[in-house]
XYZ file of C-alpha atoms in Angstrom:
349
model
C -141.037 -9.165 -40.227
C -143.009 -8.071 -43.289
C -141.356 -8.320 -46.694
C -141.683 -5.650 -49.390
C -139.969 -4.359 -52.507
C -139.229 -0.719 -53.257
C -142.529 -0.222 -55.112
C -144.560 -1.589 -52.238
C -142.607 0.496 -49.761
C -143.545 3.694 -51.563
C -147.248 2.794 -51.313
C -147.603 1.254 -47.864
C -149.662 3.250 -45.345
C -147.974 4.053 -42.039
C -148.048 1.246 -39.513
C -149.749 1.803 -36.197
C -147.619 4.225 -34.235
C -145.235 4.661 -37.159
C -145.501 7.766 -39.319
C -143.130 8.186 -42.245
C -141.205 11.419 -42.126
C -141.102 13.358 -45.377
C -138.914 16.314 -44.471
C -137.536 18.020 -47.577
C -134.652 20.421 -47.012
C -133.400 23.103 -49.375
C -130.231 22.755 -51.400
C -128.431 25.340 -49.275
C -129.351 23.661 -46.006
C -128.486 20.258 -47.434
C -124.949 21.424 -48.105
C -124.600 22.387 -44.461
C -126.327 19.220 -43.222
C -124.282 17.264 -40.673
C -124.199 13.769 -42.153
C -122.201 12.250 -39.300
C -120.445 9.830 -41.656
C -118.526 7.100 -39.845
C -116.559 4.175 -41.263
C -115.614 0.958 -39.503
C -114.230 -1.997 -41.467
C -116.660 -2.370 -44.388
C -119.498 -0.416 -42.739
C -120.557 3.163 -43.541
C -122.889 4.966 -41.132
C -124.479 8.340 -41.862
C -127.764 10.216 -41.711
C -129.951 10.391 -44.806
C -130.294 14.168 -45.403
C -134.018 14.407 -46.203
C -135.188 12.409 -43.163
C -132.339 12.431 -40.664
C -132.651 8.648 -40.346
C -129.505 6.699 -39.511
C -128.363 4.605 -42.494
C -125.965 1.681 -42.111
C -124.444 0.383 -45.363
C -122.622 -2.940 -44.960
C -120.287 -3.877 -47.811
C -119.737 -7.601 -48.157
C -117.713 -10.114 -50.086
C -120.473 -12.494 -51.102
C -120.464 -15.835 -49.235
C -117.441 -14.785 -47.149
C -117.765 -15.974 -43.511
C -116.100 -12.783 -42.247
C -118.661 -10.658 -44.075
C -121.466 -12.893 -42.820
C -120.267 -12.431 -39.231
C -120.052 -8.654 -39.704
C -123.603 -8.522 -41.079
C -124.995 -10.770 -38.352
C -123.402 -8.851 -35.483
C -124.432 -5.450 -36.864
C -128.052 -6.425 -37.525
C -128.397 -8.411 -34.293
C -127.144 -5.457 -32.247
C -129.787 -3.123 -33.669
C -132.504 -5.762 -33.385
C -131.664 -6.366 -29.731
C -131.990 -2.626 -29.043
C -135.303 -2.485 -30.954
C -133.795 0.134 -33.276
C -133.850 -1.830 -36.545
C -136.316 0.074 -38.708
C -135.712 -1.728 -41.998
C -133.360 -4.252 -43.575
C -132.638 -3.629 -47.268
C -131.132 -6.540 -49.203
C -129.343 -6.454 -52.545
C -131.767 -8.918 -54.076
C -135.109 -8.887 -55.871
C -138.341 -10.845 -55.233
C -137.537 -13.465 -57.891
C -134.028 -14.135 -56.590
C -135.138 -14.161 -52.949
C -137.936 -16.590 -53.700
C -135.459 -18.890 -55.441
C -133.009 -18.659 -52.546
C -135.657 -19.620 -49.981
C -136.908 -22.463 -52.164
C -133.495 -24.019 -52.856
C -131.826 -23.482 -49.486
C -134.502 -23.090 -46.793
C -133.493 -22.640 -43.141
C -132.102 -25.836 -41.645
C -131.286 -27.467 -44.989
C -127.869 -28.838 -45.932
C -127.626 -26.395 -48.829
C -128.351 -23.507 -46.474
C -125.231 -24.444 -44.478
C -123.124 -25.175 -47.553
C -124.007 -21.870 -49.238
C -124.257 -19.753 -46.105
C -124.694 -16.154 -47.221
C -124.986 -12.651 -45.840
C -128.600 -12.089 -46.924
C -130.153 -15.041 -45.128
C -127.824 -14.442 -42.181
C -129.101 -10.852 -41.949
C -132.732 -11.996 -41.879
C -131.915 -14.587 -39.214
C -130.125 -11.959 -37.113
C -133.050 -9.529 -37.413
C -135.279 -11.983 -35.574
C -138.456 -10.528 -37.070
C -137.596 -6.919 -36.192
C -138.119 -4.165 -38.771
C -139.262 -4.343 -42.384
C -137.485 -6.523 -44.937
C -137.020 -4.635 -48.219
C -135.986 -6.503 -51.374
C -134.463 -3.450 -52.946
C -132.661 -4.587 -56.105
C -133.586 -4.451 -59.785
C -135.491 -7.547 -61.016
C -133.002 -10.112 -62.314
C -134.729 -10.447 -65.701
C -134.150 -6.756 -66.344
C -130.492 -7.015 -65.345
C -129.778 -9.919 -67.707
C -131.618 -8.271 -70.601
C -129.673 -5.043 -70.199
C -126.367 -6.919 -69.936
C -127.037 -8.616 -73.288
C -127.810 -5.274 -74.940
C -124.758 -3.661 -73.350
C -122.469 -6.497 -74.474
C -123.721 -6.172 -78.060
C -123.232 -2.390 -77.989
C -119.711 -2.831 -76.580
C -118.720 -5.148 -79.437
C -120.035 -2.608 -81.944
C -118.210 0.273 -80.244
C -114.969 -1.738 -80.125
C -115.112 -2.009 -83.925
C -115.552 1.764 -84.289
C -112.181 3.433 -83.519
C -113.608 6.950 -83.512
C -117.080 7.388 -82.025
C -117.202 3.903 -80.496
C -113.928 4.157 -78.597
C -114.908 7.623 -77.368
C -118.154 6.203 -75.960
C -116.244 3.419 -74.229
C -113.792 5.874 -72.684
C -116.627 8.149 -71.524
C -118.615 5.297 -69.987
C -115.612 3.855 -68.155
C -114.382 7.172 -66.739
C -117.885 8.327 -65.783
C -118.694 4.961 -64.254
C -115.571 4.964 -62.115
C -116.152 8.503 -60.840
C -119.817 7.903 -60.049
C -119.653 4.401 -58.604
C -116.243 4.177 -56.914
C -114.629 7.567 -56.297
C -117.106 8.659 -53.611
C -117.822 12.229 -52.520
C -114.810 14.509 -51.897
C -114.005 14.816 -48.217
C -116.537 12.165 -47.174
C -115.341 8.849 -45.677
C -116.024 6.019 -48.120
C -114.942 2.447 -48.732
C -111.377 2.124 -50.029
C -109.687 -0.946 -51.560
C -107.450 -1.139 -48.488
C -110.531 -1.658 -46.300
C -110.896 -5.007 -48.057
C -107.290 -5.917 -48.840
C -105.992 -5.113 -45.355
C -108.690 -6.970 -43.434
C -107.057 -10.269 -42.360
C -110.397 -11.874 -41.471
C -111.753 -11.202 -44.938
C -108.607 -12.496 -46.653
C -108.403 -15.652 -44.539
C -111.966 -16.533 -45.543
C -111.442 -15.652 -49.221
C -110.986 -19.314 -50.315
C -114.457 -20.086 -48.963
C -115.937 -17.342 -51.166
C -114.022 -18.613 -54.193
C -115.585 -22.054 -53.737
C -119.089 -21.001 -52.728
C -119.607 -18.350 -55.415
C -119.207 -20.543 -58.526
C -120.912 -23.427 -56.717
C -123.861 -21.167 -55.951
C -124.030 -20.076 -59.587
C -123.932 -23.674 -60.760
C -126.685 -24.817 -58.398
C -128.933 -21.768 -58.694
C -128.426 -20.750 -62.340
C -127.246 -23.806 -64.303
C -128.527 -22.367 -67.597
C -126.057 -19.500 -67.216
C -123.208 -21.228 -65.388
C -122.840 -24.346 -67.556
C -122.373 -22.494 -70.898
C -119.907 -20.115 -69.219
C -117.796 -22.933 -67.795
C -118.074 -24.756 -71.126
C -116.659 -21.815 -73.075
C -113.746 -21.455 -70.638
C -112.966 -25.167 -70.863
C -113.171 -25.020 -74.661
C -110.692 -22.157 -74.849
C -108.280 -24.116 -72.680
C -108.540 -27.128 -74.985
C -108.023 -24.915 -78.032
C -104.533 -24.041 -76.822
C -103.641 -27.724 -76.530
C -104.736 -28.361 -80.138
C -102.461 -25.731 -81.693
C -99.329 -27.158 -83.378
C -96.201 -25.975 -81.585
C -93.192 -24.455 -83.271
C -89.664 -25.796 -83.494
C -86.136 -24.763 -82.623
C -84.220 -23.493 -85.652
C -80.574 -22.496 -85.206
C -81.122 -21.877 -81.502
C -84.201 -19.719 -82.031
C -87.822 -20.693 -81.532
C -89.910 -20.430 -84.692
C -93.663 -20.370 -84.110
C -96.075 -22.055 -86.467
C -98.630 -19.899 -88.359
C -101.349 -21.436 -86.196
C -99.467 -20.398 -83.043
C -99.053 -16.844 -84.291
C -102.745 -16.623 -85.191
C -103.905 -17.957 -81.817
C -101.498 -15.636 -79.965
C -102.895 -12.590 -81.767
C -106.457 -13.868 -81.280
C -106.028 -14.318 -77.543
C -104.333 -10.920 -77.194
C -107.353 -9.300 -78.856
C -109.701 -11.355 -76.689
C -107.841 -10.276 -73.549
C -108.242 -6.594 -74.427
C -111.872 -7.093 -75.428
C -112.547 -9.020 -72.244
C -111.224 -6.211 -70.050
C -113.248 -3.561 -71.893
C -116.401 -5.684 -72.021
C -116.270 -6.731 -68.380
C -115.422 -3.226 -67.175
C -118.281 -1.621 -69.088
C -120.811 -4.309 -68.192
C -119.737 -4.138 -64.552
C -119.810 -0.347 -64.224
C -122.915 0.328 -66.316
C -124.884 -2.918 -66.322
C -124.216 -4.233 -62.816
C -123.662 -1.023 -60.850
C -125.100 2.169 -62.341
C -128.828 1.434 -62.684
C -128.888 -1.023 -59.809
C -127.284 1.571 -57.549
C -129.992 4.036 -58.592
C -132.666 1.527 -57.593
C -130.939 0.376 -54.405
C -130.417 3.971 -53.259
C -134.100 4.669 -53.939
C -134.977 1.595 -51.866
C -132.870 2.791 -48.941
C -134.367 6.278 -49.126
C -137.887 4.847 -49.284
C -137.151 2.743 -46.207
C -135.947 5.891 -44.424
C -139.258 7.601 -45.186
C -141.099 4.684 -43.573
C -138.765 4.197 -40.615
C -140.000 4.899 -37.110
C -138.294 7.700 -35.159
C -135.062 6.599 -33.532
C -134.572 3.531 -35.733
C -131.943 2.771 -38.373
C -132.102 1.433 -41.921
C -129.517 -1.264 -42.663
C -128.566 -2.177 -46.241
C -126.631 -5.396 -46.927
C -124.773 -4.957 -50.213
C -121.846 -6.151 -52.240
C -118.838 -3.981 -51.379
C -118.704 -2.537 -54.914
C -122.089 -0.867 -54.398
C -121.252 1.058 -51.219
C -119.658 4.279 -52.482
C -122.107 4.784 -55.341
C -125.144 4.325 -53.110
C -123.721 6.523 -50.360
C -123.010 9.277 -52.905
C -126.562 9.116 -54.253
C -128.096 9.303 -50.790
C -125.950 12.240 -49.679
C -125.813 14.184 -52.924
C -129.074 13.774 -54.825
C -132.550 15.125 -54.123
C -135.062 12.780 -52.456
C -136.921 10.553 -54.898
C -140.380 9.456 -53.828
C -141.381 8.062 -57.211
C -142.188 4.461 -58.002
C -139.758 2.422 -60.074
C -141.746 1.360 -63.188
C -142.128 -2.350 -63.755
C -140.867 -3.451 -60.361
C -142.424 -6.316 -58.450
C -143.851 -6.249 -54.966
C -143.662 -9.031 -52.446
C -145.957 -9.316 -49.423
C -145.187 -12.227 -47.161
C -143.563 -13.539 -44.062
C -139.888 -14.322 -44.459
C -140.499 -18.032 -44.898
C -143.385 -17.803 -47.348
C -143.121 -15.676 -50.457
C -145.774 -14.573 -52.928
C -145.237 -12.270 -55.906
C -147.712 -9.507 -56.634
C -147.557 -6.860 -59.337
C -148.172 -3.306 -58.152
C -150.288 -1.225 -60.477
């Protein structure tokens, strides 16, 4: 299995016996295109309009054994039939390299932090092309910092700032979660009503923060430290007293109560905006471009599988079914050429 990023995929010549199909259809014919959208559990299957290639989007709860089993069985089935054209992962070269270095196959950490991405590669058994289709992590973190600063500024501006927040949140929800009208998409009930997913939820809740702590201690430790500090702050506040049967709060208690109420509101707004714009919008653009690029390279009769967090599914499906094909190269992205077990970074010019 060769390993590439979206930039490399756009530049690779056709493999022997494999000719990328670049069939562009008109807007009128696209509207009448039969997408053949099917939904089963957290899986969306449809045909990418510009190529007719079968696309399989698998929405996962990260580190959840039920999601891992769903990914493994889906990928293994296609690999066994020799119909796995490409496997697109929601990760970038830098993150994938770190994952392979810290939890290589057969290691204790690989078992402890079992995840859907490595499970998908194992299930593929060398079939198809591995595409690391996500935005580079450095770009994500930089944009999140800028977005957080802008959100604080907008929160302090009741007129123009609040209007921008409202616009971003409503637009982000419609674009990333609502899905296309009349087209099957992932619904909250597909996650909340899946008993296998819910039974394995505690495993995700343990593995996710543990994975952050082990893989990104520079980010995880300050975050946990701030949360612990806020908890201790509450214990340091002088409590009120009972006066004539009524509780009278101290000035410190009143101040901290108001402070935490403001922080709660700010936290919801900040997290919602950073999630919708910083973690979904641009990354969904790039991931959808990666899936479409893989479709252009896929051999006839094969399918392109994308393993994603469940929150990405509807936004990526909408982009693939609604927008015009994009054959351009994502500026500044990194390419990776290697076998699955050995990774080397290379910048594409």
